[in-house]
Amino acid sequence: MDHGTDKPPPQPSPAQRLVAIAYDNHGSRWGTNTPANAESDIADERAAGTPIDEWETTDRDGHPLRVVRIPDASWLDTIFVFTTEARPAVAA
């Protein structure tokens, strides 16, 4: 992998869609959310003054990942991972 180039990250193909997968701080998957709903949750927490950790990286195949961690001292953190998910094949 060449980290010295300014090549843009790969974009989702038409056969993929952006999803927001929710995890807790133990790595348990809570479910899949729409990016709009996850962004709304993140905006609500920011408005409430919650300190949010956020970073971007790539998966093993080079696909972009955006990770947003919302801490919750009274329960478990919410960790949204924005990624692409392949759509099921559709018979023609």
PDB file of N, CA and C in Angstrom:
ATOM      1  N   MET A   1       0.850  -1.168   0.000  1.00  0.00           N
ATOM      2  CA  MET A   1       0.000   0.000   0.000  1.00  0.00           C
ATOM      3  C   MET A   1       0.895   1.229   0.000  1.00  0.00           C
ATOM      4  N   ASP A   2       0.600   2.161  -0.897  1.00  0.00           N
ATOM      5  CA  ASP A   2       1.391   3.376  -1.018  1.00  0.00           C
ATOM      6  C   ASP A   2       0.690   4.512  -0.297  1.00  0.00           C
ATOM      7  N   HIS A   3       1.256   4.936   0.849  1.00  0.00           N
ATOM      8  CA  HIS A   3       0.661   6.011   1.636  1.00  0.00           C
ATOM      9  C   HIS A   3       1.165   7.376   1.191  1.00  0.00           C
ATOM     10  N   GLY A   4       2.053   7.423   0.171  1.00  0.00           N
ATOM     11  CA  GLY A   4       2.633   8.675  -0.245  1.00  0.00           C
ATOM     12  C   GLY A   4       1.851   9.385  -1.330  1.00  0.00           C
ATOM     13  N   THR A   5       0.749   8.838  -1.782  1.00  0.00           N
ATOM     14  CA  THR A   5      -0.027   9.478  -2.837  1.00  0.00           C
ATOM     15  C   THR A   5      -1.232  10.197  -2.252  1.00  0.00           C
ATOM     16  N   ASP A   6      -1.733  11.121  -3.022  1.00  0.00           N
ATOM     17  CA  ASP A   6      -2.932  11.854  -2.613  1.00  0.00           C
ATOM     18  C   ASP A   6      -4.164  11.293  -3.325  1.00  0.00           C
ATOM     19  N   LYS A   7      -4.166  10.010  -3.557  1.00  0.00           N
ATOM     20  CA  LYS A   7      -5.274   9.362  -4.246  1.00  0.00           C
ATOM     21  C   LYS A   7      -6.513   9.384  -3.357  1.00  0.00           C
ATOM     22  N   PRO A   8      -7.678   9.788  -3.894  1.00  0.00           N
ATOM     23  CA  PRO A   8      -8.893   9.814  -3.066  1.00  0.00           C
ATOM     24  C   PRO A   8      -9.314   8.405  -2.671  1.00  0.00           C
ATOM     25  N   PRO A   9     -10.030   8.282  -1.537  1.00  0.00           N
ATOM     26  CA  PRO A   9     -10.473   6.954  -1.117  1.00  0.00           C
ATOM     27  C   PRO A   9     -11.468   6.381  -2.120  1.00  0.00           C
ATOM     28  N   PRO A  10     -11.533   5.059  -2.224  1.00  0.00           N
ATOM     29  CA  PRO A  10     -12.485   4.438  -3.150  1.00  0.00           C
ATOM     30  C   PRO A  10     -13.916   4.827  -2.800  1.00  0.00           C
ATOM     31  N   GLN A  11     -14.729   5.016  -3.817  1.00  0.00           N
ATOM     32  CA  GLN A  11     -16.131   5.372  -3.624  1.00  0.00           C
ATOM     33  C   GLN A  11     -17.002   4.124  -3.748  1.00  0.00           C
ATOM     34  N   PRO A  12     -18.148   4.104  -3.068  1.00  0.00           N
ATOM     35  CA  PRO A  12     -19.040   2.952  -3.184  1.00  0.00           C
ATOM     36  C   PRO A  12     -19.493   2.759  -4.624  1.00  0.00           C
ATOM     37  N   SER A  13     -19.557   1.523  -5.042  1.00  0.00           N
ATOM     38  CA  SER A  13     -20.073   1.229  -6.374  1.00  0.00           C
ATOM     39  C   SER A  13     -21.598   1.290  -6.321  1.00  0.00           C
ATOM     40  N   PRO A  14     -22.266   1.311  -7.484  1.00  0.00           N
ATOM     41  CA  PRO A  14     -23.733   1.325  -7.464  1.00  0.00           C
ATOM     42  C   PRO A  14     -24.333   0.112  -6.754  1.00  0.00           C
ATOM     43  N   ALA A  15     -23.559  -0.966  -6.622  1.00  0.00           N
ATOM     44  CA  ALA A  15     -24.068  -2.171  -5.963  1.00  0.00           C
ATOM     45  C   ALA A  15     -23.864  -2.115  -4.447  1.00  0.00           C
ATOM     46  N   GLN A  16     -23.426  -0.976  -3.937  1.00  0.00           N
ATOM     47  CA  GLN A  16     -23.190  -0.835  -2.507  1.00  0.00           C
ATOM     48  C   GLN A  16     -23.969   0.371  -1.985  1.00  0.00           C
ATOM     49  N   ARG A  17     -24.234   0.373  -0.698  1.00  0.00           N
ATOM     50  CA  ARG A  17     -24.892   1.516  -0.084  1.00  0.00           C
ATOM     51  C   ARG A  17     -24.183   1.827   1.216  1.00  0.00           C
ATOM     52  N   LEU A  18     -24.254   3.093   1.617  1.00  0.00           N
ATOM     53  CA  LEU A  18     -23.638   3.517   2.863  1.00  0.00           C
ATOM     54  C   LEU A  18     -24.554   3.137   4.021  1.00  0.00           C
ATOM     55  N   VAL A  19     -23.990   2.548   5.063  1.00  0.00           N
ATOM     56  CA  VAL A  19     -24.739   2.182   6.269  1.00  0.00           C
ATOM     57  C   VAL A  19     -23.973   2.658   7.488  1.00  0.00           C
ATOM     58  N   ALA A  20     -24.681   2.758   8.586  1.00  0.00           N
ATOM     59  CA  ALA A  20     -24.061   3.080   9.873  1.00  0.00           C
ATOM     60  C   ALA A  20     -24.335   1.907  10.799  1.00  0.00           C
ATOM     61  N   ILE A  21     -23.299   1.167  11.127  1.00  0.00           N
ATOM     62  CA  ILE A  21     -23.437   0.004  11.994  1.00  0.00           C
ATOM     63  C   ILE A  21     -23.135   0.444  13.418  1.00  0.00           C
ATOM     64  N   ALA A  22     -24.013   0.095  14.343  1.00  0.00           N
ATOM     65  CA  ALA A  22     -23.851   0.507  15.742  1.00  0.00           C
ATOM     66  C   ALA A  22     -23.278  -0.640  16.564  1.00  0.00           C
ATOM     67  N   TYR A  23     -22.231  -0.325  17.321  1.00  0.00           N
ATOM     68  CA  TYR A  23     -21.583  -1.266  18.227  1.00  0.00           C
ATOM     69  C   TYR A  23     -21.556  -0.656  19.624  1.00  0.00           C
ATOM     70  N   ASP A  24     -21.309  -1.503  20.640  1.00  0.00           N
ATOM     71  CA  ASP A  24     -21.028  -0.967  21.970  1.00  0.00           C
ATOM     72  C   ASP A  24     -19.525  -1.097  22.215  1.00  0.00           C
ATOM     73  N   ASN A  25     -19.063  -0.646  23.385  1.00  0.00           N
ATOM     74  CA  ASN A  25     -17.627  -0.658  23.645  1.00  0.00           C
ATOM     75  C   ASN A  25     -17.074  -2.045  23.940  1.00  0.00           C
ATOM     76  N   HIS A  26     -17.910  -3.074  23.896  1.00  0.00           N
ATOM     77  CA  HIS A  26     -17.439  -4.457  24.007  1.00  0.00           C
ATOM     78  C   HIS A  26     -17.324  -5.108  22.632  1.00  0.00           C
ATOM     79  N   GLY A  27     -17.704  -4.363  21.585  1.00  0.00           N
ATOM     80  CA  GLY A  27     -17.650  -4.893  20.234  1.00  0.00           C
ATOM     81  C   GLY A  27     -18.906  -5.609  19.797  1.00  0.00           C
ATOM     82  N   SER A  28     -19.947  -5.583  20.608  1.00  0.00           N
ATOM     83  CA  SER A  28     -21.210  -6.223  20.236  1.00  0.00           C
ATOM     84  C   SER A  28     -21.954  -5.328  19.254  1.00  0.00           C
ATOM     85  N   ARG A  29     -22.411  -5.939  18.179  1.00  0.00           N
ATOM     86  CA  ARG A  29     -23.158  -5.193  17.165  1.00  0.00           C
ATOM     87  C   ARG A  29     -24.599  -5.026  17.619  1.00  0.00           C
ATOM     88  N   TRP A  30     -25.054  -3.775  17.668  1.00  0.00           N
ATOM     89  CA  TRP A  30     -26.431  -3.482  18.076  1.00  0.00           C
ATOM     90  C   TRP A  30     -27.375  -3.514  16.894  1.00  0.00           C
ATOM     91  N   GLY A  31     -26.876  -3.202  15.715  1.00  0.00           N
ATOM     92  CA  GLY A  31     -27.727  -3.185  14.540  1.00  0.00           C
ATOM     93  C   GLY A  31     -27.187  -2.252  13.483  1.00  0.00           C
ATOM     94  N   THR A  32     -27.950  -2.148  12.408  1.00  0.00           N
ATOM     95  CA  THR A  32     -27.601  -1.285  11.296  1.00  0.00           C
ATOM     96  C   THR A  32     -28.580  -0.128  11.270  1.00  0.00           C
ATOM     97  N   ASN A  33     -28.062   1.067  11.097  1.00  0.00           N
ATOM     98  CA  ASN A  33     -28.877   2.262  11.091  1.00  0.00           C
ATOM     99  C   ASN A  33     -28.686   2.972   9.763  1.00  0.00           C
ATOM    100  N   THR A  34     -29.606   3.870   9.432  1.00  0.00           N
ATOM    101  CA  THR A  34     -29.390   4.686   8.254  1.00  0.00           C
ATOM    102  C   THR A  34     -28.378   5.763   8.614  1.00  0.00           C
ATOM    103  N   PRO A  35     -27.587   6.201   7.655  1.00  0.00           N
ATOM    104  CA  PRO A  35     -26.653   7.282   7.961  1.00  0.00           C
ATOM    105  C   PRO A  35     -27.372   8.533   8.481  1.00  0.00           C
ATOM    106  N   ALA A  36     -28.543   8.838   7.957  1.00  0.00           N
ATOM    107  CA  ALA A  36     -29.285  10.023   8.410  1.00  0.00           C
ATOM    108  C   ALA A  36     -29.673   9.905   9.884  1.00  0.00           C
ATOM    109  N   ASN A  37     -30.138   8.731  10.311  1.00  0.00           N
ATOM    110  CA  ASN A  37     -30.508   8.542  11.716  1.00  0.00           C
ATOM    111  C   ASN A  37     -29.286   8.609  12.626  1.00  0.00           C
ATOM    112  N   ALA A  38     -28.190   8.004  12.193  1.00  0.00           N
ATOM    113  CA  ALA A  38     -26.966   8.042  12.993  1.00  0.00           C
ATOM    114  C   ALA A  38     -26.456   9.477  13.095  1.00  0.00           C
ATOM    115  N   GLU A  39     -26.476  10.217  11.986  1.00  0.00           N
ATOM    116  CA  GLU A  39     -26.028  11.612  12.010  1.00  0.00           C
ATOM    117  C   GLU A  39     -26.904  12.441  12.942  1.00  0.00           C
ATOM    118  N   SER A  40     -28.198  12.157  12.973  1.00  0.00           N
ATOM    119  CA  SER A  40     -29.108  12.860  13.880  1.00  0.00           C
ATOM    120  C   SER A  40     -28.750  12.576  15.338  1.00  0.00           C
ATOM    121  N   ASP A  41     -28.480  11.306  15.650  1.00  0.00           N
ATOM    122  CA  ASP A  41     -28.061  10.938  17.016  1.00  0.00           C
ATOM    123  C   ASP A  41     -26.768  11.654  17.404  1.00  0.00           C
ATOM    124  N   ILE A  42     -25.820  11.696  16.474  1.00  0.00           N
ATOM    125  CA  ILE A  42     -24.539  12.352  16.736  1.00  0.00           C
ATOM    126  C   ILE A  42     -24.752  13.845  16.967  1.00  0.00           C
ATOM    127  N   ALA A  43     -25.570  14.472  16.136  1.00  0.00           N
ATOM    128  CA  ALA A  43     -25.844  15.911  16.278  1.00  0.00           C
ATOM    129  C   ALA A  43     -26.521  16.212  17.614  1.00  0.00           C
ATOM    130  N   ASP A  44     -27.459  15.354  18.026  1.00  0.00           N
ATOM    131  CA  ASP A  44     -28.132  15.544  19.318  1.00  0.00           C
ATOM    132  C   ASP A  44     -27.135  15.483  20.470  1.00  0.00           C
ATOM    133  N   GLU A  45     -26.220  14.518  20.424  1.00  0.00           N
ATOM    134  CA  GLU A  45     -25.212  14.377  21.480  1.00  0.00           C
ATOM    135  C   GLU A  45     -24.259  15.565  21.491  1.00  0.00           C
ATOM    136  N   ARG A  46     -23.860  16.023  20.303  1.00  0.00           N
ATOM    137  CA  ARG A  46     -22.984  17.208  20.247  1.00  0.00           C
ATOM    138  C   ARG A  46     -23.689  18.423  20.841  1.00  0.00           C
ATOM    139  N   ALA A  47     -24.969  18.590  20.508  1.00  0.00           N
ATOM    140  CA  ALA A  47     -25.739  19.725  21.026  1.00  0.00           C
ATOM    141  C   ALA A  47     -25.856  19.663  22.550  1.00  0.00           C
ATOM    142  N   ALA A  48     -25.859  18.440  23.101  1.00  0.00           N
ATOM    143  CA  ALA A  48     -25.945  18.256  24.552  1.00  0.00           C
ATOM    144  C   ALA A  48     -24.579  18.426  25.229  1.00  0.00           C
ATOM    145  N   GLY A  49     -23.526  18.644  24.442  1.00  0.00           N
ATOM    146  CA  GLY A  49     -22.197  18.844  25.009  1.00  0.00           C
ATOM    147  C   GLY A  49     -21.397  17.580  25.238  1.00  0.00           C
ATOM    148  N   THR A  50     -21.860  16.467  24.705  1.00  0.00           N
ATOM    149  CA  THR A  50     -21.133  15.200  24.859  1.00  0.00           C
ATOM    150  C   THR A  50     -19.827  15.256  24.070  1.00  0.00           C
ATOM    151  N   PRO A  51     -18.691  14.914  24.697  1.00  0.00           N
ATOM    152  CA  PRO A  51     -17.425  14.883  23.948  1.00  0.00           C
ATOM    153  C   PRO A  51     -17.390  13.647  23.053  1.00  0.00           C
ATOM    154  N   ILE A  52     -17.323  13.851  21.769  1.00  0.00           N
ATOM    155  CA  ILE A  52     -17.404  12.760  20.801  1.00  0.00           C
ATOM    156  C   ILE A  52     -16.040  12.555  20.153  1.00  0.00           C
ATOM    157  N   ASP A  53     -15.632  11.288  20.070  1.00  0.00           N
ATOM    158  CA  ASP A  53     -14.405  10.922  19.359  1.00  0.00           C
ATOM    159  C   ASP A  53     -14.797  10.511  17.945  1.00  0.00           C
ATOM    160  N   GLU A  54     -14.019  10.969  16.958  1.00  0.00           N
ATOM    161  CA  GLU A  54     -14.335  10.640  15.572  1.00  0.00           C
ATOM    162  C   GLU A  54     -13.046  10.530  14.783  1.00  0.00           C
ATOM    163  N   TRP A  55     -12.957   9.523  13.917  1.00  0.00           N
ATOM    164  CA  TRP A  55     -11.789   9.363  13.066  1.00  0.00           C
ATOM    165  C   TRP A  55     -12.166   8.617  11.804  1.00  0.00           C
ATOM    166  N   GLU A  56     -11.282   8.712  10.810  1.00  0.00           N
ATOM    167  CA  GLU A  56     -11.470   8.005   9.545  1.00  0.00           C
ATOM    168  C   GLU A  56     -10.297   7.073   9.329  1.00  0.00           C
ATOM    169  N   THR A  57     -10.599   5.943   8.720  1.00  0.00           N
ATOM    170  CA  THR A  57      -9.581   4.946   8.422  1.00  0.00           C
ATOM    171  C   THR A  57     -10.070   4.142   7.218  1.00  0.00           C
ATOM    172  N   THR A  58      -9.437   3.039   6.921  1.00  0.00           N
ATOM    173  CA  THR A  58      -9.892   2.145   5.856  1.00  0.00           C
ATOM    174  C   THR A  58      -9.928   0.721   6.380  1.00  0.00           C
ATOM    175  N   ASP A  59     -10.759  -0.100   5.745  1.00  0.00           N
ATOM    176  CA  ASP A  59     -10.793  -1.510   6.126  1.00  0.00           C
ATOM    177  C   ASP A  59      -9.666  -2.246   5.400  1.00  0.00           C
ATOM    178  N   ARG A  60      -9.590  -3.543   5.561  1.00  0.00           N
ATOM    179  CA  ARG A  60      -8.501  -4.331   4.971  1.00  0.00           C
ATOM    180  C   ARG A  60      -8.473  -4.263   3.453  1.00  0.00           C
ATOM    181  N   ASP A  61      -9.639  -3.999   2.849  1.00  0.00           N
ATOM    182  CA  ASP A  61      -9.722  -3.924   1.394  1.00  0.00           C
ATOM    183  C   ASP A  61      -9.542  -2.504   0.869  1.00  0.00           C
ATOM    184  N   GLY A  62      -9.266  -1.563   1.761  1.00  0.00           N
ATOM    185  CA  GLY A  62      -9.047  -0.187   1.340  1.00  0.00           C
ATOM    186  C   GLY A  62     -10.304   0.660   1.256  1.00  0.00           C
ATOM    187  N   HIS A  63     -11.452   0.118   1.685  1.00  0.00           N
ATOM    188  CA  HIS A  63     -12.684   0.894   1.670  1.00  0.00           C
ATOM    189  C   HIS A  63     -12.702   1.853   2.861  1.00  0.00           C
ATOM    190  N   PRO A  64     -13.195   3.063   2.631  1.00  0.00           N
ATOM    191  CA  PRO A  64     -13.190   4.050   3.718  1.00  0.00           C
ATOM    192  C   PRO A  64     -14.147   3.683   4.848  1.00  0.00           C
ATOM    193  N   LEU A  65     -13.707   3.964   6.073  1.00  0.00           N
ATOM    194  CA  LEU A  65     -14.528   3.782   7.267  1.00  0.00           C
ATOM    195  C   LEU A  65     -14.494   5.086   8.056  1.00  0.00           C
ATOM    196  N   ARG A  66     -15.642   5.507   8.529  1.00  0.00           N
ATOM    197  CA  ARG A  66     -15.722   6.633   9.459  1.00  0.00           C
ATOM    198  C   ARG A  66     -16.242   6.074  10.772  1.00  0.00           C
ATOM    199  N   VAL A  67     -15.532   6.339  11.857  1.00  0.00           N
ATOM    200  CA  VAL A  67     -15.883   5.806  13.167  1.00  0.00           C
ATOM    201  C   VAL A  67     -16.209   6.972  14.095  1.00  0.00           C
ATOM    202  N   VAL A  68     -17.369   6.886  14.763  1.00  0.00           N
ATOM    203  CA  VAL A  68     -17.790   7.922  15.696  1.00  0.00           C
ATOM    204  C   VAL A  68     -18.153   7.243  17.012  1.00  0.00           C
ATOM    205  N   ARG A  69     -17.472   7.644  18.094  1.00  0.00           N
ATOM    206  CA  ARG A  69     -17.716   7.055  19.415  1.00  0.00           C
ATOM    207  C   ARG A  69     -18.386   8.086  20.306  1.00  0.00           C
ATOM    208  N   ILE A  70     -19.570   7.693  20.815  1.00  0.00           N
ATOM    209  CA  ILE A  70     -20.315   8.537  21.735  1.00  0.00           C
ATOM    210  C   ILE A  70     -20.235   7.886  23.111  1.00  0.00           C
ATOM    211  N   PRO A  71     -19.476   8.469  24.038  1.00  0.00           N
ATOM    212  CA  PRO A  71     -19.344   7.856  25.359  1.00  0.00           C
ATOM    213  C   PRO A  71     -20.630   7.962  26.173  1.00  0.00           C
ATOM    214  N   ASP A  72     -20.851   6.964  26.996  1.00  0.00           N
ATOM    215  CA  ASP A  72     -22.011   6.956  27.895  1.00  0.00           C
ATOM    216  C   ASP A  72     -21.553   6.360  29.225  1.00  0.00           C
ATOM    217  N   ALA A  73     -21.346   7.232  30.206  1.00  0.00           N
ATOM    218  CA  ALA A  73     -20.822   6.791  31.507  1.00  0.00           C
ATOM    219  C   ALA A  73     -21.818   5.938  32.276  1.00  0.00           C
ATOM    220  N   SER A  74     -23.103   6.046  31.979  1.00  0.00           N
ATOM    221  CA  SER A  74     -24.105   5.299  32.735  1.00  0.00           C
ATOM    222  C   SER A  74     -24.438   3.940  32.113  1.00  0.00           C
ATOM    223  N   TRP A  75     -24.011   3.687  30.883  1.00  0.00           N
ATOM    224  CA  TRP A  75     -24.338   2.421  30.235  1.00  0.00           C
ATOM    225  C   TRP A  75     -23.170   2.009  29.372  1.00  0.00           C
ATOM    226  N   LEU A  76     -23.388   1.728  28.112  1.00  0.00           N
ATOM    227  CA  LEU A  76     -22.321   1.363  27.182  1.00  0.00           C
ATOM    228  C   LEU A  76     -22.201   2.440  26.111  1.00  0.00           C
ATOM    229  N   ASP A  77     -20.979   2.688  25.658  1.00  0.00           N
ATOM    230  CA  ASP A  77     -20.772   3.652  24.587  1.00  0.00           C
ATOM    231  C   ASP A  77     -21.486   3.195  23.317  1.00  0.00           C
ATOM    232  N   THR A  78     -21.822   4.151  22.478  1.00  0.00           N
ATOM    233  CA  THR A  78     -22.328   3.848  21.142  1.00  0.00           C
ATOM    234  C   THR A  78     -21.217   4.178  20.168  1.00  0.00           C
ATOM    235  N   ILE A  79     -20.911   3.234  19.306  1.00  0.00           N
ATOM    236  CA  ILE A  79     -19.876   3.420  18.303  1.00  0.00           C
ATOM    237  C   ILE A  79     -20.507   3.169  16.950  1.00  0.00           C
ATOM    238  N   PHE A  80     -20.611   4.238  16.149  1.00  0.00           N
ATOM    239  CA  PHE A  80     -21.130   4.105  14.787  1.00  0.00           C
ATOM    240  C   PHE A  80     -19.961   3.929  13.840  1.00  0.00           C
ATOM    241  N   VAL A  81     -20.066   2.940  12.964  1.00  0.00           N
ATOM    242  CA  VAL A  81     -19.088   2.749  11.906  1.00  0.00           C
ATOM    243  C   VAL A  81     -19.829   2.949  10.589  1.00  0.00           C
ATOM    244  N   PHE A  82     -19.453   4.006   9.879  1.00  0.00           N
ATOM    245  CA  PHE A  82     -20.052   4.292   8.580  1.00  0.00           C
ATOM    246  C   PHE A  82     -19.220   3.580   7.533  1.00  0.00           C
ATOM    247  N   THR A  83     -19.865   2.714   6.771  1.00  0.00           N
ATOM    248  CA  THR A  83     -19.167   1.905   5.792  1.00  0.00           C
ATOM    249  C   THR A  83     -20.125   1.564   4.658  1.00  0.00           C
ATOM    250  N   THR A  84     -19.608   0.945   3.629  1.00  0.00           N
ATOM    251  CA  THR A  84     -20.466   0.476   2.554  1.00  0.00           C
ATOM    252  C   THR A  84     -20.813  -0.974   2.787  1.00  0.00           C
ATOM    253  N   GLU A  85     -21.998  -1.325   2.372  1.00  0.00           N
ATOM    254  CA  GLU A  85     -22.463  -2.698   2.523  1.00  0.00           C
ATOM    255  C   GLU A  85     -23.006  -3.144   1.174  1.00  0.00           C
ATOM    256  N   ALA A  86     -22.555  -4.284   0.721  1.00  0.00           N
ATOM    257  CA  ALA A  86     -23.010  -4.780  -0.584  1.00  0.00           C
ATOM    258  C   ALA A  86     -24.507  -5.060  -0.546  1.00  0.00           C
ATOM    259  N   ARG A  87     -25.158  -4.662  -1.604  1.00  0.00           N
ATOM    260  CA  ARG A  87     -26.582  -4.965  -1.728  1.00  0.00           C
ATOM    261  C   ARG A  87     -26.747  -6.386  -2.232  1.00  0.00           C
ATOM    262  N   PRO A  88     -27.803  -7.061  -1.844  1.00  0.00           N
ATOM    263  CA  PRO A  88     -28.015  -8.409  -2.374  1.00  0.00           C
ATOM    264  C   PRO A  88     -28.256  -8.378  -3.872  1.00  0.00           C
ATOM    265  N   ALA A  89     -27.814  -9.402  -4.533  1.00  0.00           N
ATOM    266  CA  ALA A  89     -28.016  -9.489  -5.987  1.00  0.00           C
ATOM    267  C   ALA A  89     -29.510  -9.579  -6.277  1.00  0.00           C
ATOM    268  N   VAL A  90     -29.907  -8.953  -7.359  1.00  0.00           N
ATOM    269  CA  VAL A  90     -31.310  -8.961  -7.781  1.00  0.00           C
ATOM    270  C   VAL A  90     -31.396  -9.713  -9.097  1.00  0.00           C
ATOM    271  N   ALA A  91     -32.301 -10.671  -9.149  1.00  0.00           N
ATOM    272  CA  ALA A  91     -32.483 -11.422 -10.384  1.00  0.00           C
ATOM    273  C   ALA A  91     -33.077 -10.540 -11.465  1.00  0.00           C
ATOM    274  N   ALA A  92     -32.577 -10.674 -12.668  1.00  0.00           N
ATOM    275  CA  ALA A  92     -33.069  -9.847 -13.777  1.00  0.00           C
ATOM    276  C   ALA A  92     -34.301 -10.462 -14.401  1.00  0.00           C
TER     277      ALA A  92
END
